[in-house]
PDB file of C-alpha atoms in Angstrom:
ATOM      1  CA  LEU I 292     105.431  49.089 105.269  1.00 76.00           C
ATOM      2  CA  ASP I 293     105.671  48.710 109.045  1.00 76.00           C
ATOM      3  CA  ASP I 294     105.961  45.268 110.633  1.00 73.00           C
ATOM      4  CA  LEU I 295     106.158  43.269 107.402  1.00 74.00           C
ATOM      5  CA  GLY I 296     109.245  41.231 108.287  1.00 80.00           C
ATOM      6  CA  LEU I 297     111.207  42.870 105.467  1.00 86.00           C
ATOM      7  CA  VAL I 298     114.772  41.593 105.001  1.00 92.00           C
ATOM      8  CA  ASP I 299     117.471  42.703 102.558  1.00 90.00           C
ATOM      9  CA  ALA I 300     116.146  40.606  99.651  1.00 87.00           C
ATOM     10  CA  ASN I 301     112.629  42.037  99.999  1.00 86.00           C
ATOM     11  CA  MET I 302     113.998  45.570 100.116  1.00 88.00           C
ATOM     12  CA  SER I 303     115.905  45.142  96.858  1.00 83.00           C
ATOM     13  CA  HIS I 304     112.774  44.118  94.971  1.00 80.00           C
ATOM     14  CA  LEU I 305     110.589  46.760  96.614  1.00 82.00           C
ATOM     15  CA  PHE I 306     112.760  49.819  96.050  1.00 82.00           C
ATOM     16  CA  LYS I 307     113.848  48.841  92.569  1.00 78.00           C
ATOM     17  CA  ASN I 308     110.262  49.542  91.548  1.00 73.00           C
ATOM     18  CA  LEU I 309     110.003  52.742  93.573  1.00 74.00           C
ATOM     19  CA  THR I 310     113.108  54.515  92.282  1.00 68.00           C
ATOM     20  CA  ARG I 311     112.354  57.997  90.923  1.00 64.00           C
ATOM     21  CA  SER I 312     108.904  58.098  92.470  1.00 66.00           C
ATOM     22  CA  VAL I 313     107.686  61.707  92.368  1.00 71.00           C
ATOM     23  CA  SER I 314     104.564  61.312  94.494  1.00 79.00           C
ATOM     24  CA  LEU I 315     105.671  59.366  97.579  1.00 85.00           C
ATOM     25  CA  THR I 316     106.540  61.780 100.404  1.00 90.00           C
ATOM     26  CA  ASP I 317     106.072  59.736 103.623  1.00 93.00           C
ATOM     27  CA  VAL I 318     107.744  56.365 104.173  1.00 92.00           C
ATOM     28  CA  CYS I 319     107.234  54.339 107.361  1.00 93.00           C
ATOM     29  CA  ILE I 320     109.239  51.127 107.362  1.00 93.00           C
ATOM     30  CA  SER I 321     109.713  50.302 111.043  1.00 93.00           C
ATOM     31  CA  HIS I 322     109.502  46.922 112.823  1.00 93.00           C
ATOM     32  CA  ASN I 323     111.467  45.104 110.102  1.00 93.00           C
ATOM     33  CA  ASP I 324     114.713  43.097 109.913  1.00 91.00           C
ATOM     34  CA  PHE I 325     116.761  44.502 107.015  1.00 93.00           C
ATOM     35  CA  GLY I 326     120.335  45.695 107.396  1.00 94.00           C
ATOM     36  CA  VAL I 327     123.039  47.274 105.249  1.00 96.00           C
ATOM     37  CA  GLY I 328     121.903  45.509 102.074  1.00 95.00           C
ATOM     38  CA  GLY I 329     118.366  46.776 102.535  1.00 94.00           C
ATOM     39  CA  ILE I 330     119.518  50.370 102.989  1.00 95.00           C
ATOM     40  CA  GLN I 331     121.748  50.120  99.915  1.00 94.00           C
ATOM     41  CA  SER I 332     118.631  49.180  97.969  1.00 92.00           C
ATOM     42  CA  MET I 333     116.968  52.380  99.171  1.00 91.00           C
ATOM     43  CA  VAL I 334     119.727  54.869  98.321  1.00 91.00           C
ATOM     44  CA  SER I 335     118.695  55.625  94.726  1.00 88.00           C
ATOM     45  CA  PHE I 336     115.077  55.975  95.793  1.00 88.00           C
ATOM     46  CA  LEU I 337     116.056  58.393  98.577  1.00 90.00           C
ATOM     47  CA  LYS I 338     118.188  60.519  96.252  1.00 89.00           C
ATOM     48  CA  TYR I 339     115.509  61.059  93.645  1.00 86.00           C
ATOM     49  CA  SER I 340     112.237  61.064  95.594  1.00 87.00           C
ATOM     50  CA  PRO I 341     110.711  64.059  97.444  1.00 89.00           C
ATOM     51  CA  ILE I 342     110.657  62.373 100.850  1.00 92.00           C
ATOM     52  CA  HIS I 343     109.474  64.584 103.719  1.00 96.00           C
ATOM     53  CA  LEU I 344     109.060  61.945 106.444  1.00 97.00           C
ATOM     54  CA  LEU I 345     111.036  58.745 106.907  1.00 96.00           C
ATOM     55  CA  SER I 346     110.567  56.386 109.848  1.00 96.00           C
ATOM     56  CA  ILE I 347     112.914  53.421 110.258  1.00 93.00           C
ATOM     57  CA  GLY I 348     112.633  52.217 113.820  1.00 91.00           C
ATOM     58  CA  GLU I 349     112.701  49.127 116.022  1.00 93.00           C
ATOM     59  CA  ASN I 350     115.211  47.222 113.925  1.00 94.00           C
ATOM     60  CA  ASP I 351     118.192  45.645 115.717  1.00 93.00           C
ATOM     61  CA  ASN I 352     119.967  45.131 112.385  1.00 95.00           C
ATOM     62  CA  PHE I 353     120.015  48.865 111.685  1.00 96.00           C
ATOM     63  CA  ASN I 354     123.492  49.941 112.840  1.00 97.00           C
ATOM     64  CA  THR I 355     125.920  52.816 112.326  1.00 97.00           C
ATOM     65  CA  GLU I 356     126.827  51.692 108.799  1.00 97.00           C
ATOM     66  CA  CYS I 357     123.144  51.647 107.904  1.00 97.00           C
ATOM     67  CA  PHE I 358     122.730  55.167 109.296  1.00 98.00           C
ATOM     68  CA  ASP I 359     125.694  56.424 107.260  1.00 97.00           C
ATOM     69  CA  LEU I 360     124.190  55.025 104.063  1.00 97.00           C
ATOM     70  CA  LEU I 361     120.777  56.408 104.907  1.00 97.00           C
ATOM     71  CA  VAL I 362     122.039  59.945 105.471  1.00 97.00           C
ATOM     72  CA  SER I 363     124.155  59.815 102.309  1.00 97.00           C
ATOM     73  CA  GLY I 364     121.021  58.954 100.347  1.00 95.00           C
ATOM     74  CA  LEU I 365     119.078  61.811 101.942  1.00 96.00           C
ATOM     75  CA  HIS I 366     121.906  64.328 101.456  1.00 96.00           C
ATOM     76  CA  GLY I 367     120.703  67.660 100.095  1.00 95.00           C
ATOM     77  CA  GLY I 368     117.111  66.467  99.843  1.00 94.00           C
ATOM     78  CA  SER I 369     113.755  67.566 101.207  1.00 94.00           C
ATOM     79  CA  ILE I 370     113.575  65.338 104.306  1.00 97.00           C
ATOM     80  CA  GLU I 371     111.913  67.198 107.204  1.00 98.00           C
ATOM     81  CA  HIS I 372     111.231  64.457 109.751  1.00 98.00           C
ATOM     82  CA  LEU I 373     113.636  61.559 110.336  1.00 98.00           C
ATOM     83  CA  HIS I 374     112.771  58.867 112.908  1.00 97.00           C
ATOM     84  CA  VAL I 375     115.388  56.202 113.629  1.00 97.00           C
ATOM     85  CA  GLU I 376     114.635  54.934 117.125  1.00 96.00           C
ATOM     86  CA  TYR I 377     115.143  51.592 118.914  1.00 97.00           C
ATOM     87  CA  CYS I 378     117.992  50.531 116.639  1.00 97.00           C
ATOM     88  CA  SER I 379     121.705  49.745 117.131  1.00 97.00           C
ATOM     89  CA  ILE I 380     123.349  53.029 116.119  1.00 97.00           C
ATOM     90  CA  GLU I 381     126.503  54.077 117.991  1.00 97.00           C
ATOM     91  CA  ASP I 382     127.743  56.980 115.861  1.00 95.00           C
ATOM     92  CA  VAL I 383     125.779  59.630 113.939  1.00 97.00           C
ATOM     93  CA  MET I 384     128.750  61.656 112.663  1.00 97.00           C
ATOM     94  CA  ALA I 385     127.386  61.135 109.148  1.00 97.00           C
ATOM     95  CA  LEU I 386     125.189  64.135 109.952  1.00 97.00           C
ATOM     96  CA  GLU I 387     128.365  66.222 109.818  1.00 96.00           C
ATOM     97  CA  ARG I 388     129.646  64.731 106.558  1.00 96.00           C
ATOM     98  CA  TYR I 389     126.339  65.195 104.758  1.00 97.00           C
ATOM     99  CA  SER I 390     123.633  67.853 104.878  1.00 96.00           C
ATOM    100  CA  LEU I 391     119.886  67.593 105.451  1.00 97.00           C
ATOM    101  CA  PRO I 392     118.990  71.279 104.998  1.00 96.00           C
ATOM    102  CA  GLU I 393     115.227  70.972 105.563  1.00 97.00           C
ATOM    103  CA  LEU I 394     115.384  68.713 108.627  1.00 98.00           C
ATOM    104  CA  ARG I 395     113.018  69.870 111.379  1.00 98.00           C
ATOM    105  CA  THR I 396     112.596  66.761 113.561  1.00 98.00           C
ATOM    106  CA  LEU I 397     115.316  64.217 114.369  1.00 98.00           C
ATOM    107  CA  ILE I 398     114.374  61.260 116.569  1.00 98.00           C
ATOM    108  CA  LEU I 399     117.282  59.008 117.565  1.00 98.00           C
ATOM    109  CA  GLU I 400     116.018  57.747 120.907  1.00 97.00           C
ATOM    110  CA  HIS I 401     116.820  54.294 122.316  1.00 97.00           C
ATOM    111  CA  ASN I 402     120.042  53.604 120.422  1.00 97.00           C
ATOM    112  CA  SER I 403     123.621  53.356 121.737  1.00 96.00           C
ATOM    113  CA  ILE I 404     124.856  56.698 120.436  1.00 97.00           C
ATOM    114  CA  ARG I 405     128.137  57.939 121.868  1.00 93.00           C
ATOM    115  CA  GLN I 406     129.206  60.421 119.213  1.00 89.00           C
ATOM    116  CA  ILE I 407     127.152  63.272 117.815  1.00 94.00           C
ATOM    117  CA  PRO I 408     128.226  66.358 115.849  1.00 95.00           C
ATOM    118  CA  SER I 409     127.227  69.850 116.947  1.00 92.00           C
ATOM    119  CA  LEU I 410     124.482  70.112 114.280  1.00 94.00           C
ATOM    120  CA  GLU I 411     124.905  73.897 114.227  1.00 92.00           C
ATOM    121  CA  GLU I 412     124.584  73.811 110.434  1.00 94.00           C
ATOM    122  CA  TYR I 413     121.088  72.344 110.834  1.00 96.00           C
ATOM    123  CA  THR I 414     119.363  75.700 111.023  1.00 94.00           C
ATOM    124  CA  SER I 415     115.883  74.260 110.400  1.00 96.00           C
ATOM    125  CA  LEU I 416     116.089  71.724 113.257  1.00 97.00           C
ATOM    126  CA  GLU I 417     113.355  72.310 115.850  1.00 97.00           C
ATOM    127  CA  ARG I 418     113.057  68.993 117.716  1.00 97.00           C
ATOM    128  CA  LEU I 419     115.885  66.671 118.759  1.00 97.00           C
ATOM    129  CA  TYR I 420     115.197  63.448 120.682  1.00 98.00           C
ATOM    130  CA  LEU I 421     118.333  61.700 121.933  1.00 97.00           C
ATOM    131  CA  ASN I 422     116.900  60.089 125.044  1.00 96.00           C
ATOM    132  CA  ASN I 423     118.167  56.656 126.102  1.00 97.00           C
ATOM    133  CA  ASN I 424     121.618  56.883 124.563  1.00 97.00           C
ATOM    134  CA  VAL I 425     125.092  57.359 126.077  1.00 96.00           C
ATOM    135  CA  ILE I 426     126.249  60.735 124.750  1.00 95.00           C
ATOM    136  CA  GLY I 427     128.055  61.769 127.965  1.00 90.00           C
ATOM    137  CA  GLU I 428     130.287  64.832 128.219  1.00 93.00           C
ATOM    138  CA  GLU I 429     131.473  65.075 124.605  1.00 93.00           C
ATOM    139  CA  GLY I 430     127.937  64.740 123.312  1.00 94.00           C
ATOM    140  CA  CYS I 431     126.780  67.491 125.657  1.00 96.00           C
ATOM    141  CA  ARG I 432     129.564  69.757 124.407  1.00 96.00           C
ATOM    142  CA  SER I 433     128.370  69.210 120.839  1.00 96.00           C
ATOM    143  CA  ILE I 434     124.798  69.991 121.810  1.00 96.00           C
ATOM    144  CA  ALA I 435     125.950  73.063 123.735  1.00 96.00           C
ATOM    145  CA  THR I 436     127.529  74.362 120.529  1.00 96.00           C
ATOM    146  CA  LEU I 437     124.158  74.020 118.812  1.00 96.00           C
ATOM    147  CA  LEU I 438     122.336  75.789 121.660  1.00 95.00           C
ATOM    148  CA  GLN I 439     124.834  78.660 121.574  1.00 95.00           C
ATOM    149  CA  SER I 440     124.486  79.165 117.836  1.00 94.00           C
ATOM    150  CA  GLN I 441     122.599  82.330 116.900  1.00 92.00           C
ATOM    151  CA  SER I 442     121.061  80.500 113.957  1.00 94.00           C
ATOM    152  CA  SER I 443     119.649  77.648 116.092  1.00 94.00           C
ATOM    153  CA  ARG I 444     115.870  77.135 115.961  1.00 95.00           C
ATOM    154  CA  LEU I 445     115.839  74.171 118.355  1.00 96.00           C
ATOM    155  CA  ARG I 446     112.678  74.247 120.470  1.00 95.00           C
ATOM    156  CA  VAL I 447     112.583  70.774 122.065  1.00 95.00           C
ATOM    157  CA  LEU I 448     115.511  68.716 123.357  1.00 95.00           C
ATOM    158  CA  ASN I 449     115.199  65.333 125.097  1.00 96.00           C
ATOM    159  CA  LEU I 450     118.350  63.992 126.769  1.00 95.00           C
ATOM    160  CA  ASN I 451     116.648  61.650 129.234  1.00 94.00           C
ATOM    161  CA  SER I 452     118.839  58.670 130.273  1.00 94.00           C
ATOM    162  CA  ASN I 453     122.183  59.660 128.775  1.00 94.00           C
ATOM    163  CA  ASP I 454     124.880  59.192 131.423  1.00 89.00           C
ATOM    164  CA  ILE I 455     124.783  62.916 132.167  1.00 95.00           C
ATOM    165  CA  GLY I 456     126.148  64.231 135.486  1.00 95.00           C
ATOM    166  CA  ASP I 457     126.830  67.606 137.052  1.00 95.00           C
ATOM    167  CA  VAL I 458     129.706  68.458 134.688  1.00 96.00           C
ATOM    168  CA  GLU I 459     127.504  67.878 131.655  1.00 96.00           C
ATOM    169  CA  ALA I 460     124.594  69.721 133.299  1.00 95.00           C
ATOM    170  CA  GLU I 461     126.779  72.782 133.792  1.00 95.00           C
ATOM    171  CA  ILE I 462     127.900  72.649 130.145  1.00 96.00           C
ATOM    172  CA  LEU I 463     124.282  72.595 128.999  1.00 95.00           C
ATOM    173  CA  ALA I 464     123.157  75.233 131.486  1.00 94.00           C
ATOM    174  CA  ASN I 465     125.866  77.667 130.377  1.00 94.00           C
ATOM    175  CA  SER I 466     124.901  77.160 126.742  1.00 94.00           C
ATOM    176  CA  LEU I 467     121.397  78.435 127.529  1.00 93.00           C
ATOM    177  CA  GLU I 468     122.537  81.785 128.879  1.00 89.00           C
ATOM    178  CA  ASN I 469     121.802  83.611 125.626  1.00 88.00           C
ATOM    179  CA  ASN I 470     119.430  81.091 124.056  1.00 91.00           C
ATOM    180  CA  ASN I 471     115.867  82.297 123.476  1.00 88.00           C
ATOM    181  CA  THR I 472     114.525  79.504 121.268  1.00 92.00           C
ATOM    182  CA  LEU I 473     114.549  76.353 123.436  1.00 93.00           C
ATOM    183  CA  LYS I 474     111.140  75.741 125.009  1.00 90.00           C
ATOM    184  CA  GLY I 475     111.476  72.228 126.430  1.00 91.00           C
ATOM    185  CA  LEU I 476     114.378  70.325 127.961  1.00 93.00           C
ATOM    186  CA  ASN I 477     114.297  66.839 129.520  1.00 93.00           C
ATOM    187  CA  LEU I 478     117.297  65.637 131.514  1.00 92.00           C
ATOM    188  CA  GLY I 479     115.540  62.979 133.559  1.00 91.00           C
ATOM    189  CA  ASN I 480     117.088  59.664 134.642  1.00 91.00           C
ATOM    190  CA  ASN I 481     120.622  61.009 134.638  1.00 93.00           C
ATOM    191  CA  ASN I 482     123.130  61.499 137.464  1.00 93.00           C
ATOM    192  CA  ILE I 483     122.461  65.156 138.202  1.00 92.00           C
ATOM    193  CA  THR I 484     122.708  66.300 141.824  1.00 92.00           C
ATOM    194  CA  ALA I 485     121.932  69.585 143.563  1.00 91.00           C
ATOM    195  CA  ASP I 486     125.106  71.069 142.024  1.00 90.00           C
ATOM    196  CA  GLY I 487     123.818  70.437 138.520  1.00 90.00           C
ATOM    197  CA  LYS I 488     120.451  71.880 139.451  1.00 90.00           C
ATOM    198  CA  MET I 489     122.171  74.985 140.786  1.00 90.00           C
ATOM    199  CA  ALA I 490     123.918  75.524 137.453  1.00 90.00           C
ATOM    200  CA  PHE I 491     120.540  75.818 135.746  1.00 87.00           C
ATOM    201  CA  SER I 492     119.121  78.009 138.494  1.00 84.00           C
ATOM    202  CA  LYS I 493     122.002  80.479 138.175  1.00 81.00           C
ATOM    203  CA  VAL I 494     121.559  80.780 134.426  1.00 79.00           C
ATOM    204  CA  MET I 495     117.813  81.260 134.699  1.00 73.00           C
ATOM    205  CA  LYS I 496     118.182  83.964 137.341  1.00 66.00           C
ATOM    206  CA  ASN I 497     120.632  85.983 135.265  1.00 60.00           C
ATOM    207  CA  ASP I 498     118.994  88.797 133.344  1.00 44.00           C
ATOM    208  CA  SER I 499     115.467  87.631 134.118  1.00 49.00           C
ATOM    209  CA  GLU I 500     113.878  89.919 131.525  1.00 43.00           C
ATOM    210  CA  SER I 501     116.238  89.342 128.615  1.00 45.00           C
ATOM    211  CA  THR I 502     114.952  86.109 127.102  1.00 43.00           C
ATOM    212  CA  GLU I 503     111.616  84.458 126.565  1.00 44.00           C
ATOM    213  CA  MET I 504     112.925  81.309 128.234  1.00 40.00           C
ATOM    214  CA  THR I 505     113.879  83.099 131.449  1.00 38.00           C
ATOM    215  CA  LYS I 506     110.566  84.891 131.701  1.00 30.00           C
ATOM    216  CA  HIS I 507     108.682  81.603 131.781  1.00 32.00           C
ATOM    217  CA  VAL I 508     110.867  79.758 134.274  1.00 33.00           C
ATOM    218  CA  PRO I 509     109.872  79.779 137.959  1.00 30.00           C
ATOM    219  CA  SER I 510     112.475  80.742 140.530  1.00 32.00           C
ATOM    220  CA  PRO I 511     114.011  78.566 141.757  1.00 31.00           C
ATOM    221  CA  LEU I 512     113.861  76.310 138.703  1.00 30.00           C
ATOM    222  CA  ALA I 513     111.914  73.132 139.438  1.00 30.00           C
ATOM    223  CA  ILE I 514     114.312  70.300 138.703  1.00 34.00           C
ATOM    224  CA  THR I 515     114.008  66.781 140.052  1.00 35.00           C
ATOM    225  CA  ASN I 516     115.947  63.625 139.360  1.00 44.00           C
ATOM    226  CA  GLY I 517     115.107  59.958 140.033  1.00 43.00           C
ATOM    227  CA  SER I 518     111.766  58.819 141.502  1.00 38.00           C
ATOM    228  CA  ASP I 519     109.258  60.390 143.867  1.00 37.00           C
ATOM    229  CA  ALA I 520     107.633  58.758 146.882  1.00 32.00           C
ATOM    230  CA  SER I 521     105.044  56.949 144.799  1.00 33.00           C
ATOM    231  CA  GLY I 522     107.674  55.496 142.471  1.00 34.00           C
ATOM    232  CA  GLN I 523     106.712  57.695 139.523  1.00 34.00           C
ATOM    233  CA  GLU I 524     109.552  58.783 137.295  1.00 38.00           C
ATOM    234  CA  ASN I 525     110.635  62.398 137.586  1.00 41.00           C
ATOM    235  CA  GLY I 526     113.065  64.228 135.339  1.00 39.00           C
ATOM    236  CA  VAL I 527     115.020  67.417 135.002  1.00 41.00           C
ATOM    237  CA  MET I 528     112.561  69.304 132.887  1.00 43.00           C
ATOM    238  CA  THR I 529     111.798  72.831 131.790  1.00 42.00           C
ATOM    239  CA  GLN I 530     108.689  72.989 129.626  1.00 41.00           C
ATOM    240  CA  LEU I 531     107.962  76.337 128.016  1.00 41.00           C
ATOM    241  CA  ASN I 532     105.128  77.395 125.740  1.00 40.00           C
ATOM    242  CA  SER I 533     104.241  73.881 124.549  1.00 39.00           C
ATOM    243  CA  SER I 534     101.151  73.748 122.363  1.00 42.00           C
ATOM    244  CA  THR I 535     100.203  70.052 122.376  1.00 41.00           C
ATOM    245  CA  GLY I 536      99.921  67.222 124.872  1.00 43.00           C
ATOM    246  CA  MET I 537     101.585  64.820 122.465  1.00 46.00           C
ATOM    247  CA  GLU I 538     104.730  66.917 122.322  1.00 50.00           C
ATOM    248  CA  LEU I 539     104.776  67.171 126.109  1.00 47.00           C
ATOM    249  CA  CYS I 540     104.522  63.419 126.479  1.00 47.00           C
ATOM    250  CA  ARG I 541     107.215  62.690 123.907  1.00 55.00           C
ATOM    251  CA  LEU I 542     109.522  65.217 125.530  1.00 51.00           C
ATOM    252  CA  GLN I 543     109.179  63.314 128.804  1.00 51.00           C
ATOM    253  CA  ASP I 544     109.735  59.941 127.112  1.00 52.00           C
ATOM    254  CA  ILE I 545     106.299  58.656 128.119  1.00 46.00           C
ATOM    255  CA  GLU I 546     103.342  57.489 126.100  1.00 42.00           C
ATOM    256  CA  SER I 547     100.223  59.556 125.583  1.00 38.00           C
ATOM    257  CA  PRO I 548      97.745  59.973 127.170  1.00 34.00           C
ATOM    258  CA  CYS I 549     100.027  60.621 130.128  1.00 31.00           C
ATOM    259  CA  ASN I 550      99.519  61.273 133.815  1.00 29.00           C
ATOM    260  CA  THR I 551     102.966  62.571 134.731  1.00 26.00           C
ATOM    261  CA  LEU I 552     104.281  65.987 133.874  1.00 23.00           C
ATOM    262  CA  VAL I 553     107.459  67.298 135.438  1.00 31.00           C
ATOM    263  CA  ALA I 554     108.214  70.971 136.046  1.00 31.00           C
ATOM    264  CA  THR I 555     105.838  72.610 133.624  1.00 30.00           C
ATOM    265  CA  THR I 556     106.177  76.358 133.441  1.00 32.00           C
ATOM    266  CA  ASP I 557     103.232  77.403 131.311  1.00 36.00           C
ATOM    267  CA  ASP I 558      99.828  77.685 132.985  1.00 31.00           C
ATOM    268  CA  ASP I 559      97.997  77.512 129.672  1.00 29.00           C
ATOM    269  CA  ILE I 560      99.421  74.236 128.330  1.00 27.00           C
ATOM    270  CA  ASP I 561      96.866  72.387 126.225  1.00 31.00           C
ATOM    271  CA  SER I 562      97.521  68.878 127.445  1.00 31.00           C
ATOM    272  CA  PRO I 563      95.720  65.779 128.796  1.00 28.00           C
ATOM    273  CA  CYS I 564      98.484  65.469 131.407  1.00 27.00           C
ATOM    274  CA  ASN I 565      98.237  66.182 135.126  1.00 27.00           C
ATOM    275  CA  THR I 566     100.944  68.317 136.716  1.00 23.00           C
ATOM    276  CA  LEU I 567     102.927  66.637 139.482  1.00 23.00           C
ATOM    277  CA  VAL I 568     105.656  69.205 140.074  1.00 25.00           C
TER     278      VAL I 568
END
């Protein structure tokens, strides 16, 4: 259903006939133009269908109200992968009011998100993409709560381009002190200086044998910010035990196949990328 020019009226007709479908598990409905009315037409379908993957991206009419309705429809269901990128969302606090207990991948990149809950109740969440938003300090504190949770299974976190500075970097670095699940972190295109880099280096040097993360991080931690001499984008990046090139490229907010890879820390990465740092 991608790129069909769907508007609210089309959505009403379409999902009226799909309500209570028991066989449809993957729905891709990106590159369309529906808004709140279109999402309202989907709610009954979402509540009663065994959806595992839902992709609603690249839609300027999809705003915070749309996101609230969407999550309410998915509440308590079987959704595992939710992609809502390149939209107009500013607030995703609906994730706190409702529950998506099976959610493993949450992609919210390229929105205008300023508020995000801690997500510590999302114990199945493994991949979180928040790059190209504006989460700032409060958003980093929420994410730090998730990273500090003993029940967290988060493996990949992308915070590229998020108005993050040294204060936020220190908050995130401290949250990793006892975390042994996170394998990849992207903090590129933020405002992190040598002080922020030092915060990560201190954490990684503490108790170098206690966590899987620490054992795979070089000392000092390779962190760059901005652009290198050839104009290629660098990022604050720790990449640990990644198994696929696609995941590496998405973590760095670049398309695959890629030719830039920042601060990899696993010599056996199976990837088409070339290592620059």
